[in-house]
Coordinates of C-alpha atoms and ligand atoms in Angstrom, one line a residue:
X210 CA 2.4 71.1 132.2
X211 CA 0.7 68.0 131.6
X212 CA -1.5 68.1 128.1
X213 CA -4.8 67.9 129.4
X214 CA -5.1 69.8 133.0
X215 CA -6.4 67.6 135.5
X216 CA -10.0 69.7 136.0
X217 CA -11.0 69.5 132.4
X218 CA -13.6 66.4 132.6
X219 CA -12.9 66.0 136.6
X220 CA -15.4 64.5 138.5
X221 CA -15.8 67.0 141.3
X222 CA -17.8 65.6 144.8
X223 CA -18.9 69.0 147.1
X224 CA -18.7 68.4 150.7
X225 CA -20.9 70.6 153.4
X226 CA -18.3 70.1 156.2
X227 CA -20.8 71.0 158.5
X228 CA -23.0 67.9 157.7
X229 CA -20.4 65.2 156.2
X230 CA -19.0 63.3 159.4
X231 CA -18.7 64.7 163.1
X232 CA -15.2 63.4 164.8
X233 CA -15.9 65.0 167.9
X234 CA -19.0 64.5 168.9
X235 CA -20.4 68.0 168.9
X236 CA -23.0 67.1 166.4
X237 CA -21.8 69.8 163.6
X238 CA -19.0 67.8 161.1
X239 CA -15.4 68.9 161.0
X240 CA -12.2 68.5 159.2
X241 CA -10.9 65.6 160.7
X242 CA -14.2 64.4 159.8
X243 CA -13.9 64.7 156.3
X244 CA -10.4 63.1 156.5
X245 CA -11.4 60.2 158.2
X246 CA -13.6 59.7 155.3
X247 CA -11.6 60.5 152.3
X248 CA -11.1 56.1 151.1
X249 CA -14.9 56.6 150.9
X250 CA -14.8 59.6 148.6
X251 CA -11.9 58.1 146.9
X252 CA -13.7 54.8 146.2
X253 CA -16.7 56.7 145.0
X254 CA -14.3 57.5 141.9
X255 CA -14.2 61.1 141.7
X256 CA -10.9 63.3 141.3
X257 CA -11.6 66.1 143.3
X258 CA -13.5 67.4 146.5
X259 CA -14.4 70.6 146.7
X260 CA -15.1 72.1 150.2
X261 CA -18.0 74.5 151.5
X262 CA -16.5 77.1 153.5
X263 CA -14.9 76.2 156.9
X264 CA -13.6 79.7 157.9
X265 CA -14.1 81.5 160.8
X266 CA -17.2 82.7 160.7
X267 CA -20.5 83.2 163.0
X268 CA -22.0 81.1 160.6
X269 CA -25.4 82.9 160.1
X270 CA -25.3 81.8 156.7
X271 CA -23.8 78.7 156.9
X272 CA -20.5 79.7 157.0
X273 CA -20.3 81.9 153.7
X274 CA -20.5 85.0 156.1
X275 CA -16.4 84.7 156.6
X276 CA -15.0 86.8 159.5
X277 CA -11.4 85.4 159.0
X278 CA -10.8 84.1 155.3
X279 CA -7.4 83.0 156.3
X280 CA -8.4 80.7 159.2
X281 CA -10.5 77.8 160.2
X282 CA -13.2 78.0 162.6
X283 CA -13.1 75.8 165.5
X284 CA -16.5 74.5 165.2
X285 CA -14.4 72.7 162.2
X286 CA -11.1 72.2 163.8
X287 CA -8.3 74.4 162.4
X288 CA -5.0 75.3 160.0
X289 CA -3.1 71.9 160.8
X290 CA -6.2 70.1 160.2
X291 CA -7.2 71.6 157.0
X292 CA -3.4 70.6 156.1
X293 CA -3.9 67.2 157.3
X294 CA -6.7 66.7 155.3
X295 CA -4.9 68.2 151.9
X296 CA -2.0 66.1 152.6
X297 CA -4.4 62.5 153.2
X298 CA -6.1 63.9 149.7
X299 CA -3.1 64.2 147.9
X300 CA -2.1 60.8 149.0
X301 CA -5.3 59.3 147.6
X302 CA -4.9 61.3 143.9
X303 CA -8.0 63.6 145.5
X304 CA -7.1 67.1 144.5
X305 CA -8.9 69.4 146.7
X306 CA -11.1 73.2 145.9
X307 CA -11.8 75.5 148.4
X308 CA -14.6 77.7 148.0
X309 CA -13.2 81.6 148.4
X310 CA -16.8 84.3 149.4
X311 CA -15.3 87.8 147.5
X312 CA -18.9 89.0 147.2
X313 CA -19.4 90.3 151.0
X314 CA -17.4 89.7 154.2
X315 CA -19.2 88.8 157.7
X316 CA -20.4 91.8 159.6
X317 CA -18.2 90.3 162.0
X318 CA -14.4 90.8 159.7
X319 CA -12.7 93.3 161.5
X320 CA -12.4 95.7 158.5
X321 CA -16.5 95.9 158.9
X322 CA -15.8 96.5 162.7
X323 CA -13.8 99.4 161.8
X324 CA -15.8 100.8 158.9
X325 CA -18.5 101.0 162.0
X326 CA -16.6 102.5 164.1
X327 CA -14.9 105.1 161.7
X328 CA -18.0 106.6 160.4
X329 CA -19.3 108.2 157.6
X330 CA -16.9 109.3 154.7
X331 CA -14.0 107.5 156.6
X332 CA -11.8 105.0 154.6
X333 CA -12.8 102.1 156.6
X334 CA -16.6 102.9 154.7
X335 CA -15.1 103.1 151.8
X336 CA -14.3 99.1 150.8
X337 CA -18.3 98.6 151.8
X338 CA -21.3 100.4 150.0
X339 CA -22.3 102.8 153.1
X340 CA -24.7 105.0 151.7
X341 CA -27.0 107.6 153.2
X342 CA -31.0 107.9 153.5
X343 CA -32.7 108.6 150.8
X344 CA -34.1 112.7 152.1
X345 CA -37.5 110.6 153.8
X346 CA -35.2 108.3 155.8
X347 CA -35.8 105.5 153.5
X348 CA -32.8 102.8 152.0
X349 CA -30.8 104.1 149.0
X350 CA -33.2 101.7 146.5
X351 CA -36.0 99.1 146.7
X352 CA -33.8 96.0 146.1
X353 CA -34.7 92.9 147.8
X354 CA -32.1 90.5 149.8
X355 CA -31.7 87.5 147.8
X356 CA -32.7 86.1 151.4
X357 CA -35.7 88.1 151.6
X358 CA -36.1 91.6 153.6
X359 CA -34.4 95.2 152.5
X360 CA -31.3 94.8 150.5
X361 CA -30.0 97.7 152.9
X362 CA -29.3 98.0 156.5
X363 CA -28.9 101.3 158.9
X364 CA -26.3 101.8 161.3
X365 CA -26.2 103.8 164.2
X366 CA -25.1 107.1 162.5
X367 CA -28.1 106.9 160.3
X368 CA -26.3 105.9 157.0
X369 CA -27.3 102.0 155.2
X370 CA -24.7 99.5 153.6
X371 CA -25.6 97.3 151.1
X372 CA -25.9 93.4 151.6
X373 CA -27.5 91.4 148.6
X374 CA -27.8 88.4 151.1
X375 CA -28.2 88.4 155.0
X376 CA -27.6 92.1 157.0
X377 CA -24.6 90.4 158.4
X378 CA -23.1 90.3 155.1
X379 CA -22.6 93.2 154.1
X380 CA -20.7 93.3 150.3
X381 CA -17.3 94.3 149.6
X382 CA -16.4 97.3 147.3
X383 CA -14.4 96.2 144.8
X384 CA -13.4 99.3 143.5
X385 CA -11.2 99.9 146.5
X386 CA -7.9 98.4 145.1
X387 CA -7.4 97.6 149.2
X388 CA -10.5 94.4 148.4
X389 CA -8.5 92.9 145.5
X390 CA -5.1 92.4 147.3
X391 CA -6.9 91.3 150.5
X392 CA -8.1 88.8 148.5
X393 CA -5.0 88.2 146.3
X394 CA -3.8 87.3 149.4
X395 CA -6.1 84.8 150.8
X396 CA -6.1 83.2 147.2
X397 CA -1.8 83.1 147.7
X398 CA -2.7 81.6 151.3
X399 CA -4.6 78.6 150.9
X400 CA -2.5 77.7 147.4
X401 CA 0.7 77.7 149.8
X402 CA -1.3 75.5 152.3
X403 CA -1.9 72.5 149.1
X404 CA -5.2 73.7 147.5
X405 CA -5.7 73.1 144.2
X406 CA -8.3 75.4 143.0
X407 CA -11.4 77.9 144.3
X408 CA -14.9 77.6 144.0
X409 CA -15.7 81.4 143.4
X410 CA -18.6 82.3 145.6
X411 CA -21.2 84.8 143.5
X412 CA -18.3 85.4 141.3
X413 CA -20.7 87.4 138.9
X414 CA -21.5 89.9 141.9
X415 CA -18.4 91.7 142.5
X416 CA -18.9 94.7 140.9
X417 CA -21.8 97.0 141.6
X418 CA -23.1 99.9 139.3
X419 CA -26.3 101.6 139.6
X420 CA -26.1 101.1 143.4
X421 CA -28.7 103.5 143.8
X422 CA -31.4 102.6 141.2
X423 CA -34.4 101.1 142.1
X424 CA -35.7 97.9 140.5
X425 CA -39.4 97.5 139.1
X426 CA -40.1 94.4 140.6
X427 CA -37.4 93.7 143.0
X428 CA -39.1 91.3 145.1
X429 CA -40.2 89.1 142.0
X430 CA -36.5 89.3 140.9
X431 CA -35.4 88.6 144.4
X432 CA -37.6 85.0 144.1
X433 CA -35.9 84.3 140.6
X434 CA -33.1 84.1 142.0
X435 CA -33.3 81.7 144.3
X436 CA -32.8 78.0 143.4
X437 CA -35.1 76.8 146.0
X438 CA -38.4 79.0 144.6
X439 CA -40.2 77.1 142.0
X440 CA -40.7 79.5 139.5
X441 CA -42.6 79.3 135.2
X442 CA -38.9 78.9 133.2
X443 CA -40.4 81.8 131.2
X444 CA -41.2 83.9 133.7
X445 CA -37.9 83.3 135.6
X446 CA -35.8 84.0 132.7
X447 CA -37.3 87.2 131.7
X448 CA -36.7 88.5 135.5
X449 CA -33.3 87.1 135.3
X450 CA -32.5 89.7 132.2
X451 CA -33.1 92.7 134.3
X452 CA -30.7 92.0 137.2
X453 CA -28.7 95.2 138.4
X454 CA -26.6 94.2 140.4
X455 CA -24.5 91.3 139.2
X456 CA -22.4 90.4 135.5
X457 CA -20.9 93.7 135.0
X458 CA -18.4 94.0 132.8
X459 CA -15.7 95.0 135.5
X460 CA -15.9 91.4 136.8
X461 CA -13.6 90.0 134.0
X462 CA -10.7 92.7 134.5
X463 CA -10.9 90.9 138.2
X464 CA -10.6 87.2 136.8
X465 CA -7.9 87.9 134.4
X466 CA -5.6 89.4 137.0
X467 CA -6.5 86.3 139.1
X468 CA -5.8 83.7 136.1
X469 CA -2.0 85.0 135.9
X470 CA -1.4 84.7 139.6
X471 CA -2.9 80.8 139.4
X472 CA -1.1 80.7 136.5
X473 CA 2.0 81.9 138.6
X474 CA 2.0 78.2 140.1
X475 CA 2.9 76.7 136.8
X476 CA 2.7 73.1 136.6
X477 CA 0.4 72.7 140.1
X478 CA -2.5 73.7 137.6
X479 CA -4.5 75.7 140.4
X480 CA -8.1 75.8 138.8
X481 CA -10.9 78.0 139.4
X482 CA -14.9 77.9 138.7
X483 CA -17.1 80.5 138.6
X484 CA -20.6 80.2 141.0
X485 CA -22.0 82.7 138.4
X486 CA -25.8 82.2 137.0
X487 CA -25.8 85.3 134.6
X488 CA -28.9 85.5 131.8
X489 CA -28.8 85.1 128.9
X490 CA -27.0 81.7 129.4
X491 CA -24.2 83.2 126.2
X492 CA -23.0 85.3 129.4
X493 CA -21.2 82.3 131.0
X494 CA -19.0 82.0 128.8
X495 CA -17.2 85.2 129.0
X496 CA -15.9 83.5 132.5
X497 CA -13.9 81.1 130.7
X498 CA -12.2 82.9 128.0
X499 CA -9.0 81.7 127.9
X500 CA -7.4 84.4 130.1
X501 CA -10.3 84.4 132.8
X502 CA -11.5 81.5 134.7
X503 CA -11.5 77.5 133.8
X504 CA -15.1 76.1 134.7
X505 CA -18.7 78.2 135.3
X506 CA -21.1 76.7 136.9
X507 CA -24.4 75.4 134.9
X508 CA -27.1 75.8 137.0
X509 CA -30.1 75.4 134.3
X510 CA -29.9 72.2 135.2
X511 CA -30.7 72.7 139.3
X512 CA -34.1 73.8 138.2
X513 CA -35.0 71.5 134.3
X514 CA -38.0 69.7 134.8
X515 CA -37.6 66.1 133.8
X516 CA -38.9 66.7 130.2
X517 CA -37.0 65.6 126.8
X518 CA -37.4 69.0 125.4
X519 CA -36.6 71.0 128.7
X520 CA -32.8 69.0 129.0
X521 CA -32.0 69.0 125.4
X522 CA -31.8 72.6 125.4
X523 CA -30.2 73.4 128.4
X524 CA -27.4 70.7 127.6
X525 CA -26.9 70.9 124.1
X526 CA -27.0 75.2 124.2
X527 CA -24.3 74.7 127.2
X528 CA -22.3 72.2 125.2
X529 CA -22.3 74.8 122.2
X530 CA -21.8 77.8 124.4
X531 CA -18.9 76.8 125.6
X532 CA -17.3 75.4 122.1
X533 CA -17.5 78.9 121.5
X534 CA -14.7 80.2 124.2
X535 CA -12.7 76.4 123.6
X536 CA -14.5 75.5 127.5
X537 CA -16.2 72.1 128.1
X538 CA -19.4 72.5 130.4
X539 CA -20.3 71.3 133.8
X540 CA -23.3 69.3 135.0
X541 CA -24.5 69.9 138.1
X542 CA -27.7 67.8 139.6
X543 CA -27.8 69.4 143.2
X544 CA -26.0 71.5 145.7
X545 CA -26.3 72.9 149.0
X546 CA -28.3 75.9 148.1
X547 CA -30.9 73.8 145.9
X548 CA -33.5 71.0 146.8
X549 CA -32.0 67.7 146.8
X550 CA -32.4 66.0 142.6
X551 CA -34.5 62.9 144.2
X552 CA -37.2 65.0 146.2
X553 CA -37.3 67.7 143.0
X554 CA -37.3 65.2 140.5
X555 CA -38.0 62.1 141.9
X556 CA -35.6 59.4 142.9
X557 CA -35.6 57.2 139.6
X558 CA -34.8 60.1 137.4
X559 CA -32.8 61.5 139.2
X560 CA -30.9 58.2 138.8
X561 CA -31.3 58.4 135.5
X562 CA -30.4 62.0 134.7
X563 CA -27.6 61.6 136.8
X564 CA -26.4 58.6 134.2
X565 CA -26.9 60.9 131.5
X566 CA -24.8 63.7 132.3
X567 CA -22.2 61.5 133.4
X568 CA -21.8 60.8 129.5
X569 CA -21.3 64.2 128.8
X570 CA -18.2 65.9 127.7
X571 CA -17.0 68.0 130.7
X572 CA -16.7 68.2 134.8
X573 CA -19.7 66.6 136.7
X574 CA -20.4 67.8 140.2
X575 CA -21.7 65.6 142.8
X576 CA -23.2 66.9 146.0
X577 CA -22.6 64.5 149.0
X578 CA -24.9 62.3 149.9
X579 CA -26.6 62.8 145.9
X580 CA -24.9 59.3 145.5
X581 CA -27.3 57.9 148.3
X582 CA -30.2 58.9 146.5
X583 CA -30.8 60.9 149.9
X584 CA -34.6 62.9 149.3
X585 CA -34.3 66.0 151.1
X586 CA -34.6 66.4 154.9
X587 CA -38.2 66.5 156.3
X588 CA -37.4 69.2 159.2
X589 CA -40.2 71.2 161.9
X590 CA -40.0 74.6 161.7
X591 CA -38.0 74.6 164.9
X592 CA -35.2 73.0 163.1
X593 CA -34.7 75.5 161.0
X594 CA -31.1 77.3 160.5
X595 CA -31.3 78.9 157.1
X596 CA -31.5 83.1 157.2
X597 CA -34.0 83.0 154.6
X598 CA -36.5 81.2 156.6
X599 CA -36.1 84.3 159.0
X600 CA -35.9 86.9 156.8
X601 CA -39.0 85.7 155.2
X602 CA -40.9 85.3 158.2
X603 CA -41.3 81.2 157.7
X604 CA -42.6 82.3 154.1
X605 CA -39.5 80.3 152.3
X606 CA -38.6 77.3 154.4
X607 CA -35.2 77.6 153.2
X608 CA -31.9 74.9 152.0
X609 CA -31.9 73.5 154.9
X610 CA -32.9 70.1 153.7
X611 CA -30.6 69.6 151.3
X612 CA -28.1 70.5 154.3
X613 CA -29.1 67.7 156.3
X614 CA -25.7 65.4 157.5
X615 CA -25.0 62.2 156.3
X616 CA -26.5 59.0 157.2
X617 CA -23.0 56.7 157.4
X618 CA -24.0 53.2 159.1
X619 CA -25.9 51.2 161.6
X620 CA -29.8 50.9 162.0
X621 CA -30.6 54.2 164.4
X622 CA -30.7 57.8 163.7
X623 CA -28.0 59.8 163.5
X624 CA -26.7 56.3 161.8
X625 CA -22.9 56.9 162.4
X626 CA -22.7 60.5 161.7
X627 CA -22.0 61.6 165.1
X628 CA -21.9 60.8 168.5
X629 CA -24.1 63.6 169.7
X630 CA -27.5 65.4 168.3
X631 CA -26.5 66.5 164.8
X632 CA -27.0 69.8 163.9
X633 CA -30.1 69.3 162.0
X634 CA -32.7 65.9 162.7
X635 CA -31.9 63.2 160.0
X636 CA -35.5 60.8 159.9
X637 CA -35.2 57.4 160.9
X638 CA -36.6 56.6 157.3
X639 CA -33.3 57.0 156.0
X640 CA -31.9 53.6 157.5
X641 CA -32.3 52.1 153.9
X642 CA -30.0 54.7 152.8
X643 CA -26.9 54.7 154.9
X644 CA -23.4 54.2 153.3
X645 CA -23.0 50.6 154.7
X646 CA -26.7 49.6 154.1
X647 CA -25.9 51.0 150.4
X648 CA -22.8 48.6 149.8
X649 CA -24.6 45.7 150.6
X650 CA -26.8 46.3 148.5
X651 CA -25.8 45.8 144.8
X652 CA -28.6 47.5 143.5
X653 CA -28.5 50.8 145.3
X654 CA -27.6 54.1 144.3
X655 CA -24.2 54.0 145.6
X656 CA -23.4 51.1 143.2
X657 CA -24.9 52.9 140.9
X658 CA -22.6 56.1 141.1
X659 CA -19.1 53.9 141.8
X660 CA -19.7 52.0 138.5
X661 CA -20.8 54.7 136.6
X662 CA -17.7 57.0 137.6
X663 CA -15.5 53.9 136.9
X664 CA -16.9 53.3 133.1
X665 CA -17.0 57.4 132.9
X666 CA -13.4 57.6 133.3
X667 CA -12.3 54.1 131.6
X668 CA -14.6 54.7 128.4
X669 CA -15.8 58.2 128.0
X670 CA -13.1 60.7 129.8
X671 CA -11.2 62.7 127.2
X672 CA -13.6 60.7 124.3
X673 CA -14.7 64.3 122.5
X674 CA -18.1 65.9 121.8
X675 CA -21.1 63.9 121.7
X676 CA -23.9 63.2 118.8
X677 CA -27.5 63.5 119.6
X678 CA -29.1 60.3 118.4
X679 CA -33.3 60.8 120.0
X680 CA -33.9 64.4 120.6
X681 CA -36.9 66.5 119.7
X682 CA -34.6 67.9 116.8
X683 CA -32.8 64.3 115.8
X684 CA -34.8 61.4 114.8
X685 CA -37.4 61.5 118.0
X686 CA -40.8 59.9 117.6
X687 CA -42.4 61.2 120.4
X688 CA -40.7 62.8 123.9
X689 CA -40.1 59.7 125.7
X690 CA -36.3 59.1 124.7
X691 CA -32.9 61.3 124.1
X692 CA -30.2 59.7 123.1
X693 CA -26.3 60.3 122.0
X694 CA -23.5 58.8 121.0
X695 CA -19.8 59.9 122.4
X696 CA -16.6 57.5 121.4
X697 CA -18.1 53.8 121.7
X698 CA -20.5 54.3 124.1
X699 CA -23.5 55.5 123.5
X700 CA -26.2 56.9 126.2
X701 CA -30.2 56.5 126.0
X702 CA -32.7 58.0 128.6
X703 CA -36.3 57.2 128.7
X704 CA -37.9 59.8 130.3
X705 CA -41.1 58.0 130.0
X706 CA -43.8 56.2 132.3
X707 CA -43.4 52.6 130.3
X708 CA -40.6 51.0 129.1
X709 CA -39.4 52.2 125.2
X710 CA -37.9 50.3 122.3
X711 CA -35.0 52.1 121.2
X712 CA -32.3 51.6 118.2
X713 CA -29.0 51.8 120.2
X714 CA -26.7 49.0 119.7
X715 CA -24.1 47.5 121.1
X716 CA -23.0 45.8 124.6
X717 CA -25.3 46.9 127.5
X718 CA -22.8 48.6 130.4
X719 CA -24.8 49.9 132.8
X720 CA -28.6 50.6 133.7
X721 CA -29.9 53.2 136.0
X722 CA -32.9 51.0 137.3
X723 CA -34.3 47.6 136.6
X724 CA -34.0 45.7 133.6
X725 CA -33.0 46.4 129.8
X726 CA -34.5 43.6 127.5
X727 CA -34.6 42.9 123.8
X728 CA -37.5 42.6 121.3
X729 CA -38.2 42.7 117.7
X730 CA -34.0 43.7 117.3
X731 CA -34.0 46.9 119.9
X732 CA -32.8 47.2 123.2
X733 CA -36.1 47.9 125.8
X734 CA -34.8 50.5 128.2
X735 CA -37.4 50.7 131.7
X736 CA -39.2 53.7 132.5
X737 CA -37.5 56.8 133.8
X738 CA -34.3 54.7 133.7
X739 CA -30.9 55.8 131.2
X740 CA -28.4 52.6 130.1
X741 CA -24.7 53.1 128.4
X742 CA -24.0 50.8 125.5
X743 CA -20.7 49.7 124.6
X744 CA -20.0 48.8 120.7
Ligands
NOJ33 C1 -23.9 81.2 147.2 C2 -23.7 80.1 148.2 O1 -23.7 78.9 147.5 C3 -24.8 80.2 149.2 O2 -24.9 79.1 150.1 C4 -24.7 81.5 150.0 O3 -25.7 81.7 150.9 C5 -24.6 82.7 149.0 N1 -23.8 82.4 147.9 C6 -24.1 83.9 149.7 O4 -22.7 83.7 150.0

């Protein structure tokens, strides 16, 4: 095995199949899609892509309601494409994640099929939570769908099964030993077929206890734990320490028997990280011990405001948390379930932010399209795909802009992305912000992200921890700038509205936005703008 495995400070670029490039016309992206697209993603810089799900599946959630975890849907083309597109990765050095749902199954997966069928107290019940009514006919508890709506669902026979997200995914019982080798063998599977690690889909939800406790305040807790609810950090993190249903301790005995069959591939290093936002933060880590997973996600980032004090905690306690199990962090700006970094933040800091974490010690995540600076989708009602815009009644609008496909070329909506009407609108106010209009332009945000993951990798990859120079606990004057130093470079960010004199020295590499001057012996770095120096 090679010294340092090839995930530890990857550079890790998530594709939504569904809106990366159509190759047939049909308006929804596909596999060969992808593939025919994979110089672009190699050229960005990154090492890895990791795919959303493109099982079967009657995708009312996107596709992470799986009916067939062992096959592709058509919608995306199917097994020979999926190995075409490993096999043009490989090629290019790209190694490629697949994202693996263990929480809940589709209602449509034929074991859910025949757990309705079979009825009550019938084995086919048993690897779902089928319950009965409580003695007035009501669910077994008060818990709220993380979509919105009843956490519980009645069949025809009167009893309810339990499904933390949509009612046509119902979640797997993972005390039935008959879940864990199902998915042993879907994990074997796709390994065989080239991949070269998982995504672990609400890997902290696995196992249930208390199923049939109610919650004080379920529908508050249901809203904290959605990304796309803006919610008082305080007020968020105090609901988030009173979730039932998910970081039970039983989770871990799963991930260890899962790290000795990757493990079981030797010197193909299959890796794994953990979709798992568990409170208090110190929880994380117990998904990367050494005999468990390799990477959990960090997702304080997907809601930080753009504030000095806000992102020095949330990086420096996930730097430190994860010294503690020997596990390097992983930065995360956006993703498909959270509003795109340039609408949330706005588009200059999210430049800039996205320069800072590239510094950091660890894997950085990029969500297609984050490299255009793309703002989220402005979509009607109408448009709407997402279950929670349903289950909410139109309350919650939903992911679906951040979901919105790619704008690739030429001057006209849908700029290149496919021949047909794409699955969701993209505005014709994005022509500034197609891929071709982007590498003309030597300025843009593309250019931006290619030379920052080329410097990344030639100057800071593998370069060690970092030391905070400007924080509110290291040498700040006021809350405009944060600053460290890691190997020769070293990284300041003004978060501030007017440009900042700062003490960094040394060989200016790379700005975020506009222009970094000198006065009085200090480098001037722009407002809301971060710039590497080499020296
Ligand atoms: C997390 C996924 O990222 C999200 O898109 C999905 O809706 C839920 N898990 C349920 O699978």
């Amino acid at each position: 095995m090679n010294s340092v495995p090839w995930w530890k400070e990857a550079t890790i670029y998530q594709i939504y199949p569904r809106s990366f490039f159509d190759s047939n016309g049909d308006g929804e992206g596909d596999l060969p899609g992808v593939t025919s697209q994979l110089d672009y993603v190699k050229n960005l810089g990154v090492d890895a892509i990791w795919l959303s799900p493109f099982y079967t599946s009657p995708n009312k959630d996107g596709g992470y309601d799986v009916a067939n975890p062992r096959d592709v849907d058509p919608r995306f083309g199917n097994l020979d494409d999926a190995k075409e597109l490993i096999t043009q990765a490989h090629k290019r050095n790209l190694r490629v994640i697949a994202d693996i749902v263990p929480n809940h199954f589709s209602d449509q997966h034929e074991w859910f099929q025949a757990a309705l069928k079979a009825g009550r107290g019938s084995k086919e019940r048993e690897r779902f939570h089928f319950y009965d009514a409580n003695p007035d006919g009501t669910p077994p508890n008060n818990w709220i769908s993380l979509f919105g709506g009843p956490s519980w669902t009645q069949v025809a026979d009167g009893q309810f099964y339990l499904h933390l997200f949509d009612s046509s995914q119902p979640d797997l019982n993972w005390e039935n030993p008959e879940v864990n080798a199902d998915f042993e063998k879907t994990l074997r599977f796709w390994i065989d077929l080239g991949v070269d690690g998982f995504r672990i889909d609400v890997a902290h939800g696995l196992v249930k206890e208390d199923v049939l406790a109610n919650h004080p305040d379920p529908q508050g807790l249901s809203n904290a734990l959605r990304l796309d609810v803006a919610m008082d950090s305080e007020v968020r993190n105090e609901l988030l320490l009173t979730v039932p249903y998910f970081d039970r301790q039983g989770v871990h005995e799963i991930y260890r028997k899962w790290r000795k069959l990757f493990d079981s591939y030797g010197d193909r290093e299959i890796m794994a990280v953990a979709e798992a936002w568990v409170h208090p933060p110190v929880n994380a880590t117990r998904y990367v011990r050494a005999d468990e997973l390799h990477q959990v996600f960090n997702f304080d980032l997907l809601t930080a405001e753009f504030d000095s004090k806000i992102l020095f905690d949330v990086i420096e306690r996930s730097i430190s948390l994860n010294a503690t199990v020997n596990a390097l962090p992983t930065w995360a700006l956006s993703n498909h379930d959270s509003p795109r970094v340039a609408s949330r933040i706005g588009e200059e800091q999210a430049r800039a932010l996205a320069l800072f974490v590239f510094g950091l010690p660890g894997s950085a995540y990029v969500f297609a399209g984050q490299e255009l600076g793309l703002p989220d989708g402005q979509l009607q009602d109408s448009d709407r795909q997402d279950p929670t815009f349903y289950r909410t009644n139109g309350q919650l609008k939903g992911r679906d802009g951040a979901r919105v496909p790619l704008p690739w070329s030429g001057e006209t909506t849908p700029f290149g992305f496919s021949t047909g009407k794409p699955w969701l609108p993209i505005s014709q106010s994005w022509k500034n912000l197609t891929v071709e209009s982007e590498l003309a332009d030597p300025k843009s945000s593309l250019h931006l992200y290619r030379n920052a993951l080329e410097l990344r990798k030639e100057f800071l990859v593998g370069a060690g921890g970092i030391t905070w120079l400007e924080s509110c606990n290291h040498g700040s004057k006021g809350d405009s700038l944060l600053s460290y130093s890691r190997g020769t470079i070293t990284v300041v960010m003004n978060l501030s509205d007017s440009a900042e004199e700062c003490d960094a020295e040394g060989k200016l590499m790379i700005v975020s936005g506009g222009t970094v001057d000198a006065r009085n012996g200090k480098k001037v770095i722009p407002a809301r703008s971060s710039a590497w120096f080499l020296g």
